[in-house]
One Martini backbone bead per residue (centre of mass of N, CA, C, O) as a GRO file, in nm:
protein
  479
    1MET     BB    1  12.290   7.544  12.536
    2ALA     BB    2  12.152   7.794  12.690
    3SER     BB    3  12.192   8.012  12.914
    4ASN     BB    4  12.034   8.191  13.152
    5GLN     BB    5  12.149   8.461  13.063
    6SER     BB    6  12.065   8.444  12.760
    7ARG     BB    7  11.765   8.400  12.817
    8ASP     BB    8  11.712   8.667  12.954
    9VAL     BB    9  11.775   8.838  12.705
   10LEU     BB   10  11.562   8.721  12.521
   11LEU     BB   11  11.323   8.802  12.698
   12GLU     BB   12  11.376   9.107  12.697
   13ASP     BB   13  11.361   9.130  12.371
   14ASN     BB   14  11.077   8.999  12.391
   15HIS     BB   15  10.755   9.127  12.360
   16ASP     BB   16  10.598   8.856  12.451
   17PHE     BB   17  10.760   8.900  12.735
   18LEU     BB   18  10.584   9.006  12.997
   19PRO     BB   19  10.593   9.137  13.291
   20ALA     BB   20  10.499   9.073  13.593
   21SER     BB   21  10.364   9.179  13.853
   22PRO     BB   22  10.431   9.162  14.178
   23THR     BB   23  10.142   9.085  14.269
   24SER     BB   24  10.107   8.848  14.073
   25GLU     BB   25  10.334   8.682  14.205
   26TYR     BB   26  10.221   8.661  14.496
   27ILE     BB   27   9.925   8.523  14.379
   28ASN     BB   28  10.137   8.309  14.208
   29SER     BB   29  10.226   8.048  14.402
   30SER     BB   30  10.322   7.797  14.619
   31VAL     BB   31  10.162   7.957  14.855
   32LEU     BB   32   9.971   8.142  14.654
   33SER     BB   33   9.623   8.106  14.512
   34LEU     BB   34   9.413   8.329  14.345
   35SER     BB   35   9.057   8.358  14.280
   36ILE     BB   36   8.775   8.448  14.068
   37LEU     BB   37   8.422   8.441  14.109
   38GLY     BB   38   8.180   8.496  13.850
   39VAL     BB   39   7.826   8.520  13.909
   40PHE     BB   40   7.559   8.461  13.671
   41GLU     BB   41   7.218   8.523  13.671
   42ILE     BB   42   6.976   8.381  13.458
   43GLU     BB   43   6.650   8.422  13.320
   44THR     BB   44   6.725   8.229  13.085
   45PRO     BB   45   6.795   7.988  12.898
   46ILE     BB   46   7.089   7.831  12.794
   47ASP     BB   47   7.282   7.901  12.501
   48ASP     BB   48   7.604   7.764  12.399
   49SER     BB   49   7.668   7.812  12.088
   50PRO     BB   50   7.799   8.128  12.106
   51THR     BB   51   8.047   8.120  12.299
   52ILE     BB   52   8.306   8.107  12.127
   53GLU     BB   53   8.255   8.362  11.961
   54LEU     BB   54   8.233   8.562  12.201
   55LEU     BB   55   8.515   8.512  12.313
   56ARG     BB   56   8.677   8.586  12.056
   57GLU     BB   57   8.540   8.882  12.004
   58GLN     BB   58   8.521   8.999  12.324
   59PHE     BB   59   8.729   8.876  12.535
   60LEU     BB   60   9.023   8.844  12.423
   61PRO     BB   61   9.070   9.157  12.328
   62ILE     BB   62   9.100   9.300  12.604
   63ASN     BB   63   9.358   9.103  12.683
   64ASN     BB   64   9.653   8.928  12.656
   65ARG     BB   65   9.619   8.756  12.920
   66PHE     BB   66   9.381   8.570  12.798
   67SER     BB   67   9.639   8.454  12.592
   68SER     BB   68   9.824   8.377  12.848
   69ILE     BB   69  10.115   8.272  13.018
   70LEU     BB   70  10.307   8.173  13.293
   71ILE     BB   71  10.653   8.233  13.330
   72ARG     BB   72  11.001   8.164  13.387
   73ASP     BB   73  11.293   8.292  13.427
   74GLY     BB   74  11.625   8.267  13.516
   75ASN     BB   75  11.538   8.446  13.791
   76GLY     BB   76  11.217   8.364  13.858
   77ALA     BB   77  11.051   8.546  13.695
   78GLN     BB   78  10.747   8.652  13.585
   79ARG     BB   79  10.583   8.590  13.261
   80TRP     BB   80  10.415   8.681  12.973
   81LYS     BB   81  10.288   8.437  12.729
   82LYS     BB   82  10.188   8.411  12.423
   83VAL     BB   83   9.924   8.192  12.296
   84ASP     BB   84   9.766   7.942  12.175
   85ILE     BB   85   9.405   7.901  12.173
   86ARG     BB   86   9.162   7.667  12.309
   87LEU     BB   87   8.846   7.737  12.392
   88GLU     BB   88   8.723   7.457  12.465
   89ASP     BB   89   8.907   7.426  12.729
   90HIS     BB   90   8.737   7.680  12.883
   91VAL     BB   91   8.463   7.519  12.849
   92LYS     BB   92   8.209   7.436  13.089
   93VAL     BB   93   7.955   7.157  13.099
   94PRO     BB   94   7.763   7.039  13.322
   95HIS     BB   95   7.614   6.725  13.450
   96PHE     BB   96   7.293   6.665  13.556
   97PRO     BB   97   7.022   6.563  13.662
   98THR     BB   98   6.705   6.537  13.544
   99GLY     BB   99   6.395   6.673  13.664
  100LEU     BB  100   6.452   6.865  13.893
  101PRO     BB  101   6.418   7.071  14.136
  102PRO     BB  102   6.548   7.375  14.210
  103ALA     BB  103   6.642   7.310  14.504
  104THR     BB  104   6.834   7.081  14.410
  105TYR     BB  105   7.010   7.263  14.220
  106ASP     BB  106   7.126   7.430  14.444
  107GLU     BB  107   7.307   7.198  14.550
  108TYR     BB  108   7.463   7.142  14.292
  109LEU     BB  109   7.582   7.424  14.262
  110GLN     BB  110   7.728   7.435  14.533
  111GLU     BB  111   7.914   7.191  14.477
  112TYR     BB  112   8.043   7.307  14.220
  113LEU     BB  113   8.166   7.563  14.342
  114SER     BB  114   8.338   7.412  14.549
  115LYS     BB  115   8.510   7.262  14.342
  116ILE     BB  116   8.622   7.506  14.164
  117ALA     BB  117   8.754   7.651  14.405
  118LEU     BB  118   8.978   7.417  14.444
  119ASP     BB  119   9.063   7.422  14.167
  120ARG     BB  120   9.338   7.441  13.973
  121LEU     BB  121   9.464   7.614  13.732
  122PRO     BB  122   9.612   7.555  13.453
  123GLU     BB  123   9.949   7.646  13.349
  124ASN     BB  124   9.927   7.557  13.021
  125ARG     BB  125   9.705   7.787  13.034
  126PRO     BB  126   9.503   8.017  13.051
  127LEU     BB  127   9.368   8.184  13.357
  128TRP     BB  128   9.069   8.056  13.258
  129GLU     BB  129   8.703   8.013  13.296
  130ILE     BB  130   8.385   7.870  13.179
  131HIS     BB  131   8.058   7.812  13.329
  132LEU     BB  132   7.766   7.619  13.222
  133ILE     BB  133   7.454   7.622  13.393
  134LYS     BB  134   7.157   7.440  13.265
  135TYR     BB  135   6.995   7.492  13.549
  136PRO     BB  136   6.732   7.541  13.757
  137THR     BB  137   6.694   7.760  14.010
  138SER     BB  138   6.562   7.965  14.250
  139ASP     BB  139   6.716   8.229  14.091
  140ALA     BB  140   6.746   8.070  13.802
  141ALA     BB  141   6.770   7.933  13.474
  142GLY     BB  142   7.083   8.009  13.491
  143THR     BB  143   7.456   7.973  13.502
  144VAL     BB  144   7.743   8.193  13.499
  145VAL     BB  145   8.098   8.109  13.531
  146PHE     BB  146   8.383   8.286  13.624
  147LYS     BB  147   8.728   8.187  13.619
  148LEU     BB  148   8.986   8.399  13.763
  149HIS     BB  149   9.290   8.484  13.800
  150HIS     BB  150   9.444   8.722  13.999
  151ALA     BB  151   9.690   8.775  13.806
  152LEU     BB  152   9.518   8.928  13.584
  153GLY     BB  153   9.358   9.073  13.825
  154ASP     BB  154   9.147   9.252  13.983
  155GLY     BB  155   8.823   9.321  14.035
  156PHE     BB  156   8.825   9.585  13.877
  157SER     BB  157   8.940   9.470  13.613
  158LEU     BB  158   8.761   9.212  13.564
  159MET     BB  159   8.481   9.339  13.586
  160GLY     BB  160   8.534   9.556  13.374
  161ALA     BB  161   8.575   9.351  13.146
  162LEU     BB  162   8.296   9.217  13.162
  163PHE     BB  163   8.129   9.476  13.119
  164SER     BB  164   8.242   9.520  12.822
  165CYS     BB  165   8.070   9.254  12.721
  166LEU     BB  166   7.824   9.405  12.803
  167LYS     BB  167   7.474   9.507  12.804
  168ARG     BB  168   7.201   9.681  12.778
  169ALA     BB  169   6.871   9.584  12.792
  170ASP     BB  170   6.715   9.855  12.706
  171ASP     BB  171   6.998   9.982  12.552
  172PRO     BB  172   7.274   9.885  12.372
  173SER     BB  173   7.376  10.183  12.283
  174LEU     BB  174   7.420  10.214  12.581
  175PRO     BB  175   7.588  10.259  12.858
  176LEU     BB  176   7.689  10.167  13.138
  177THR     BB  177   7.611  10.256  13.474
  178PHE     BB  178   7.747  10.417  13.771
  179PRO     BB  179   7.793  10.500  14.067
  180THR     BB  180   7.846  10.813  14.223
  181TYR     BB  181   8.088  11.001  14.426
  182SER     BB  182   8.070  11.283  14.611
  183THR     BB  183   8.247  11.568  14.729
  184LYS     BB  184   8.268  11.801  14.958
  185SER     BB  185   8.320  12.127  14.960
  186THR     BB  186   8.546  12.344  15.140
  187THR     BB  187   8.533  12.641  15.334
  188SER     BB  188   8.729  12.923  15.459
  189SER     BB  189   8.784  13.167  15.657
  190THR     BB  190   9.009  13.384  15.785
  191SER     BB  191   8.921  13.341  16.093
  192HIS     BB  192   8.991  13.011  16.056
  193ARG     BB  193   9.295  12.964  15.988
  194MET     BB  194   9.429  12.916  16.261
  195SER     BB  195   9.261  12.667  16.344
  196ASP     BB  196   9.336  12.506  16.095
  197THR     BB  197   9.638  12.490  16.154
  198CYS     BB  198   9.610  12.339  16.421
  199LYS     BB  199   9.465  12.095  16.303
  200LYS     BB  200   9.690  12.008  16.112
  201VAL     BB  201   9.905  11.955  16.324
  202SER     BB  202   9.738  11.748  16.479
  203THR     BB  203   9.695  11.554  16.239
  204ILE     BB  204   9.993  11.491  16.186
  205ALA     BB  205  10.060  11.377  16.463
  206ALA     BB  206   9.847  11.156  16.459
  207GLY     BB  207   9.940  11.022  16.195
  208CYS     BB  208  10.218  10.931  16.301
  209TRP     BB  209  10.115  10.755  16.529
  210TYR     BB  210   9.930  10.568  16.362
  211THR     BB  211  10.142  10.466  16.168
  212ALA     BB  212  10.327  10.330  16.373
  213SER     BB  213  10.114  10.150  16.506
  214ASP     BB  214  10.003  10.007  16.250
  215PHE     BB  215  10.271   9.890  16.145
  216VAL     BB  216  10.349   9.718  16.385
  217GLN     BB  217  10.086   9.554  16.396
  218SER     BB  218  10.109   9.438  16.109
  219VAL     BB  219  10.378   9.290  16.139
  220LEU     BB  220  10.291   9.110  16.372
  221HIS     BB  221  10.049   8.978  16.213
  222SER     BB  222  10.263   8.863  15.985
  223THR     BB  223  10.424   8.681  16.212
  224VAL     BB  224  10.326   8.629  16.544
  225LEU     BB  225  10.034   8.711  16.522
  226GLN     BB  226   9.706   8.583  16.614
  227ASP     BB  227   9.408   8.511  16.590
  228ASP     BB  228   9.155   8.381  16.737
  229HIS     BB  229   8.962   8.126  16.805
  230THR     BB  230   8.646   8.093  16.643
  231ALA     BB  231   8.337   8.070  16.480
  232ILE     BB  232   8.521   8.204  16.212
  233ARG     BB  233   8.802   8.062  16.326
  234SER     BB  234   8.982   7.764  16.316
  235GLY     BB  235   9.303   7.730  16.233
  236THR     BB  236   9.342   7.560  15.993
  237PRO     BB  237   9.560   7.412  15.819
  238LEU     BB  238   9.523   7.481  15.500
  239VAL     BB  239   9.226   7.612  15.454
  240GLU     BB  240   9.229   7.662  15.135
  241PHE     BB  241   9.171   7.327  15.097
  242GLU     BB  242   8.893   7.361  15.191
  243PRO     BB  243   8.579   7.340  15.173
  244VAL     BB  244   8.311   7.544  15.043
  245THR     BB  245   8.057   7.791  15.109
  246ILE     BB  246   7.831   7.972  14.894
  247SER     BB  247   7.672   8.268  15.013
  248SER     BB  248   7.374   8.493  15.028
  249VAL     BB  249   7.267   8.847  15.050
  250THR     BB  250   7.004   9.101  15.006
  251PHE     BB  251   7.010   9.458  14.973
  252SER     BB  252   6.901   9.777  14.993
  253LEU     BB  253   7.043  10.071  14.889
  254ASP     BB  254   6.841  10.278  14.989
  255ARG     BB  255   6.858  10.182  15.288
  256ILE     BB  256   7.158  10.220  15.319
  257ARG     BB  257   7.146  10.529  15.266
  258GLU     BB  258   6.971  10.597  15.506
  259ILE     BB  259   7.178  10.508  15.714
  260LYS     BB  260   7.412  10.682  15.619
  261SER     BB  261   7.276  10.958  15.686
  262LYS     BB  262   7.256  10.904  15.999
  263ILE     BB  263   7.597  10.864  16.023
  264SER     BB  264   7.770  11.014  15.813
  265GLY     BB  265   7.855  10.810  15.585
  266THR     BB  266   7.904  10.515  15.410
  267VAL     BB  267   7.835  10.234  15.251
  268ASN     BB  268   8.082  10.086  15.366
  269ASP     BB  269   8.031  10.143  15.663
  270VAL     BB  270   7.760   9.999  15.680
  271ALA     BB  271   7.838   9.718  15.574
  272VAL     BB  272   8.064   9.660  15.779
  273GLY     BB  273   7.890   9.701  16.034
  274ILE     BB  274   7.690   9.472  15.974
  275ILE     BB  275   7.898   9.248  15.970
  276PHE     BB  276   8.000   9.282  16.259
  277TYR     BB  277   7.726   9.232  16.391
  278ALA     BB  278   7.674   8.950  16.268
  279ILE     BB  279   7.916   8.809  16.398
  280GLN     BB  280   7.815   8.841  16.688
  281LEU     BB  281   7.550   8.694  16.653
  282TYR     BB  282   7.672   8.426  16.561
  283GLN     BB  283   7.846   8.367  16.809
  284GLN     BB  284   7.609   8.360  17.006
  285ARG     BB  285   7.454   8.126  16.864
  286MET     BB  286   7.727   7.941  16.913
  287GLY     BB  287   7.815   8.004  17.221
  288GLN     BB  288   7.993   8.281  17.172
  289ILE     BB  289   8.201   8.509  17.318
  290SER     BB  290   8.437   8.800  17.251
  291PRO     BB  291   8.578   8.901  17.486
  292GLY     BB  292   8.934   8.924  17.430
  293ARG     BB  293   8.919   8.865  17.133
  294ARG     BB  294   9.102   8.835  16.844
  295MET     BB  295   8.977   9.038  16.564
  296THR     BB  296   9.036   9.058  16.202
  297ALA     BB  297   9.000   9.275  15.923
  298LEU     BB  298   9.043   9.275  15.568
  299VAL     BB  299   9.018   9.572  15.392
  300LEU     BB  300   8.974   9.658  15.083
  301LEU     BB  301   9.193   9.875  14.879
  302ASN     BB  302   9.180  10.100  14.629
  303THR     BB  303   9.471  10.265  14.465
  304ARG     BB  304   9.326  10.421  14.265
  305MET     BB  305   9.298  10.750  14.097
  306VAL     BB  306   8.977  10.680  14.059
  307ASN     BB  307   8.627  10.740  13.944
  308GLY     BB  308   8.558  10.461  13.852
  309TYR     BB  309   8.528  10.311  13.570
  310GLN     BB  310   8.717  10.201  13.298
  311CYS     BB  311   8.815  10.155  13.012
  312VAL     BB  312   9.035   9.939  12.887
  313GLU     BB  313   9.210  10.140  12.732
  314ASP     BB  314   9.263  10.325  12.979
  315MET     BB  315   9.389  10.119  13.164
  316LEU     BB  316   9.634  10.063  12.977
  317LYS     BB  317   9.733  10.354  12.935
  318GLU     BB  318   9.731  10.423  13.268
  319LYS     BB  319   9.803  10.164  13.436
  320THR     BB  320   9.523  10.026  13.591
  321TRP     BB  321   9.581   9.758  13.527
  322GLY     BB  322   9.537   9.497  13.760
  323ASN     BB  323   9.706   9.517  14.080
  324HIS     BB  324   9.539   9.771  14.297
  325PHE     BB  325   9.597   9.683  14.623
  326THR     BB  326   9.493   9.688  14.971
  327PHE     BB  327   9.503   9.666  15.330
  328LEU     BB  328   9.289   9.700  15.607
  329GLN     BB  329   9.332   9.676  15.951
  330ILE     BB  330   9.041   9.565  16.138
  331ALA     BB  331   8.884   9.563  16.423
  332ILE     BB  332   8.654   9.358  16.566
  333PRO     BB  333   8.404   9.411  16.747
  334SER     BB  334   8.304   9.349  17.066
  335SER     BB  335   8.080   9.138  17.287
  336ASP     BB  336   7.880   9.037  17.551
  337ASN     BB  337   7.583   9.130  17.407
  338ALA     BB  338   7.445   9.166  17.104
  339GLU     BB  339   7.138   9.187  17.172
  340LYS     BB  340   7.193   9.464  17.363
  341GLU     BB  341   7.304   9.621  17.149
  342ASN     BB  342   7.369   9.889  16.959
  343PRO     BB  343   7.385   9.861  16.624
  344LEU     BB  344   7.522  10.146  16.558
  345ALA     BB  345   7.796  10.099  16.701
  346PHE     BB  346   7.926   9.931  16.470
  347LEU     BB  347   7.919  10.153  16.256
  348LEU     BB  348   8.077  10.374  16.408
  349LYS     BB  349   8.333  10.208  16.442
  350ALA     BB  350   8.385  10.156  16.144
  351LYS     BB  351   8.401  10.449  16.053
  352LYS     BB  352   8.632  10.544  16.240
  353THR     BB  353   8.847  10.334  16.154
  354ILE     BB  354   8.854  10.379  15.848
  355LYS     BB  355   8.926  10.678  15.856
  356ARG     BB  356   9.191  10.649  16.010
  357LYS     BB  357   9.336  10.440  15.824
  358ARG     BB  358   9.337  10.621  15.566
  359HIS     BB  359   9.548  10.833  15.725
  360SER     BB  360   9.748  10.612  15.716
  361LEU     BB  361  10.090  10.502  15.620
  362ALA     BB  362  10.099  10.189  15.659
  363VAL     BB  363  10.020  10.089  15.379
  364TYR     BB  364  10.273  10.197  15.240
  365LEU     BB  365  10.486  10.054  15.419
  366ASN     BB  366  10.394   9.769  15.354
  367GLY     BB  367  10.457   9.783  15.053
  368ARG     BB  368  10.763   9.837  15.092
  369LEU     BB  369  10.824   9.580  15.249
  370VAL     BB  370  10.747   9.379  15.028
  371GLN     BB  371  10.947   9.486  14.817
  372MET     BB  372  11.198   9.427  14.990
  373LEU     BB  373  11.159   9.125  15.009
  374ARG     BB  374  11.175   9.074  14.705
  375THR     BB  375  11.463   9.188  14.661
  376ILE     BB  376  11.614   9.008  14.881
  377ARG     BB  377  11.424   8.709  14.870
  378GLY     BB  378  11.188   8.722  14.686
  379PRO     BB  379  10.862   8.642  14.587
  380GLU     BB  380  10.810   8.409  14.789
  381ALA     BB  381  10.849   8.576  15.046
  382ALA     BB  382  10.624   8.778  14.988
  383SER     BB  383  10.401   8.563  14.974
  384ARG     BB  384  10.433   8.459  15.265
  385TYR     BB  385  10.357   8.727  15.400
  386ILE     BB  386  10.070   8.751  15.283
  387HIS     BB  387   9.968   8.480  15.381
  388ALA     BB  388  10.006   8.547  15.684
  389THR     BB  389   9.819   8.789  15.696
  390MET     BB  390   9.567   8.620  15.635
  391LYS     BB  391   9.593   8.373  15.832
  392ASN     BB  392   9.605   8.563  16.105
  393THR     BB  393   9.323   8.636  16.024
  394THR     BB  394   8.972   8.623  15.997
  395THR     BB  395   8.900   8.831  15.751
  396GLY     BB  396   8.771   8.938  15.431
  397ILE     BB  397   8.689   9.260  15.258
  398SER     BB  398   8.504   9.328  14.955
  399TYR     BB  399   8.425   9.596  14.702
  400LEU     BB  400   8.182   9.646  14.437
  401VAL     BB  401   8.069   9.822  14.156
  402GLY     BB  402   7.771   9.816  13.982
  403PRO     BB  403   7.526   9.839  13.781
  404MET     BB  404   7.207  10.006  13.736
  405GLU     BB  405   7.154   9.821  13.500
  406LYS     BB  406   7.050   9.589  13.307
  407MET     BB  407   7.200   9.301  13.179
  408GLU     BB  408   7.367   9.148  12.890
  409MET     BB  409   7.467   8.816  12.772
  410GLY     BB  410   7.422   8.874  12.488
  411ASP     BB  411   7.086   8.733  12.516
  412LEU     BB  412   7.127   8.732  12.835
  413PRO     BB  413   6.963   8.803  13.114
  414VAL     BB  414   7.067   8.964  13.416
  415LYS     BB  415   6.951   8.933  13.731
  416SER     BB  416   7.230   8.855  13.875
  417PHE     BB  417   7.538   8.916  14.075
  418TYR     BB  418   7.862   8.775  14.180
  419PHE     BB  419   8.150   8.747  14.402
  420SER     BB  420   8.455   8.545  14.467
  421VAL     BB  421   8.724   8.464  14.678
  422VAL     BB  422   8.967   8.209  14.619
  423GLY     BB  423   9.230   8.066  14.823
  424VAL     BB  424   9.192   8.165  15.106
  425PRO     BB  425   9.354   8.165  15.436
  426GLN     BB  426   9.036   8.138  15.535
  427SER     BB  427   8.721   8.069  15.673
  428LEU     BB  428   8.642   8.380  15.582
  429ALA     BB  429   8.495   8.538  15.291
  430LEU     BB  430   8.404   8.875  15.189
  431THR     BB  431   8.160   9.009  14.958
  432MET     BB  432   8.065   9.300  14.749
  433VAL     BB  433   7.776   9.399  14.536
  434SER     BB  434   7.631   9.606  14.300
  435TYR     BB  435   7.278   9.593  14.160
  436MET     BB  436   7.001   9.744  14.079
  437GLY     BB  437   6.976   9.860  14.394
  438ASN     BB  438   7.169   9.636  14.514
  439LEU     BB  439   7.321   9.439  14.784
  440ARG     BB  440   7.566   9.185  14.773
  441VAL     BB  441   7.637   8.935  15.016
  442VAL     BB  442   7.931   8.725  15.040
  443ALA     BB  443   8.009   8.385  15.149
  444SER     BB  444   8.320   8.213  15.206
  445ALA     BB  445   8.298   7.899  15.376
  446GLU     BB  446   8.385   7.671  15.585
  447LYS     BB  447   8.205   7.391  15.561
  448ARG     BB  448   8.276   7.218  15.844
  449PHE     BB  449   8.242   7.496  16.037
  450ILE     BB  450   8.036   7.685  15.895
  451ASN     BB  451   7.708   7.818  15.926
  452SER     BB  452   7.572   7.965  15.659
  453GLN     BB  453   7.272   7.990  15.723
  454LEU     BB  454   7.311   8.139  15.993
  455LEU     BB  455   7.482   8.373  15.889
  456MET     BB  456   7.265   8.489  15.695
  457SER     BB  457   7.056   8.535  15.916
  458CYS     BB  458   7.234   8.743  16.069
  459MET     BB  459   7.251   8.947  15.842
  460LYS     BB  460   6.949   9.010  15.829
  461GLU     BB  461   6.918   9.092  16.126
  462ALA     BB  462   7.120   9.323  16.125
  463TYR     BB  463   6.987   9.494  15.908
  464ASP     BB  464   6.712   9.524  16.044
  465LYS     BB  465   6.812   9.657  16.312
  466VAL     BB  466   6.960   9.897  16.190
  467HIS     BB  467   6.720  10.020  16.035
  468ARG     BB  468   6.533  10.051  16.279
  469GLU     BB  469   6.723  10.232  16.448
  470ALA     BB  470   6.769  10.460  16.226
  471CYS     BB  471   6.444  10.470  16.090
  472GLY     BB  472   6.195  10.308  16.238
  473VAL     BB  473   6.208  10.053  16.043
  474ASP     BB  474   6.178   9.783  15.859
  475GLY     BB  475   6.456   9.610  15.662
  476THR     BB  476   6.351   9.362  15.547
  477GLU     BB  477   6.413   9.136  15.289
  478SER     BB  478   6.314   8.963  15.032
  479GLN     BB  479   6.454   8.637  14.908
   0.00000   0.00000   0.00000
């Protein structure tokens, strides 16, 4: 029998055993296992007969990880090993009672999503599944759900991969296009150079102070400090194994942009501010006010230096495929009476905090700290640190940009889609995605603790009040 040392050498020499990235190891451990559910609502009834062929010809070639499993070498490090794959094992077609009204199938779909959110993907085969729900709901004629382990890549990688398998409904020969965001260039005259220099010195000094403060606060939050128990944080041990309810609400991006222009912010500023306001409204509806309560949101930050999605070939070539993200820890504003607050105050606070946090180097220092933990104590210790960071905070918020045109999956027109991150040790995880001029906000909420219907109602109310305050008109969308 070969020793561990000789096995390590064999693995190093074998090109089929590719090392997993550190982040992939952190989020696929005995402590933490995260997956992404990509839910596509289809306009026409689903024919599942071409599924296997489409997966073989379009999905598997995207990346070797889709036909690989994670193994551990003699040192305990995870590596990708390419294996023979039986696609039929990855395609699930649930059977519900027939002849029921769409509203009833809404409930069946919700229960099914809750079930697969809790199910752990088998480790003896590649870490993904596709679920074809061929029953009409209130929103679609059928539903296609991709479950992909986060170790395969983050939302940017995985959604980009799925988009590469889809085509434009209006003209399949044209590529899907995505919103782009330009930055204004600034110029300064010679007379302003001295004041600019002073501002830079002041900015550097402030940045050093914020970095130190943010880093210390982050470390404390990941070790000894916990957010308070509130109407959206139960503090239940191992909450990631509790059933969840996945619900959503849709807003007009045009109206979000109108609000954005009023506060001179970004779409993300507006969306996060609306979420913060909705949380306060929800807590008040639940008979809880928040002054003095510690509540923190982990806002996902994409660390790639790219503007927009890349094709899969470029991602692999430039090594931007995988998990390239970090979190900004942002305090959720509190309120004595959310009903009487100016709704725009929550947006302005979100904008100010996000802008300041982006200029802090605490995010970089946190990354170095996790790497140091991995080097000294191993990947499991790093995973425990990240798990504690999530567990001790109230919620996580992530945002992806989707296509501006309608997509087709094979010959199936996609009416809408959304994604959710599951396995998160929090009572509430929030995700956002844009598609065809709309922004979909999705909540994955602890089922027996959070009233998802009331929370979505508060999201709609917050959006409506913010739009009315900013633009002077009603912003409610028909759902």
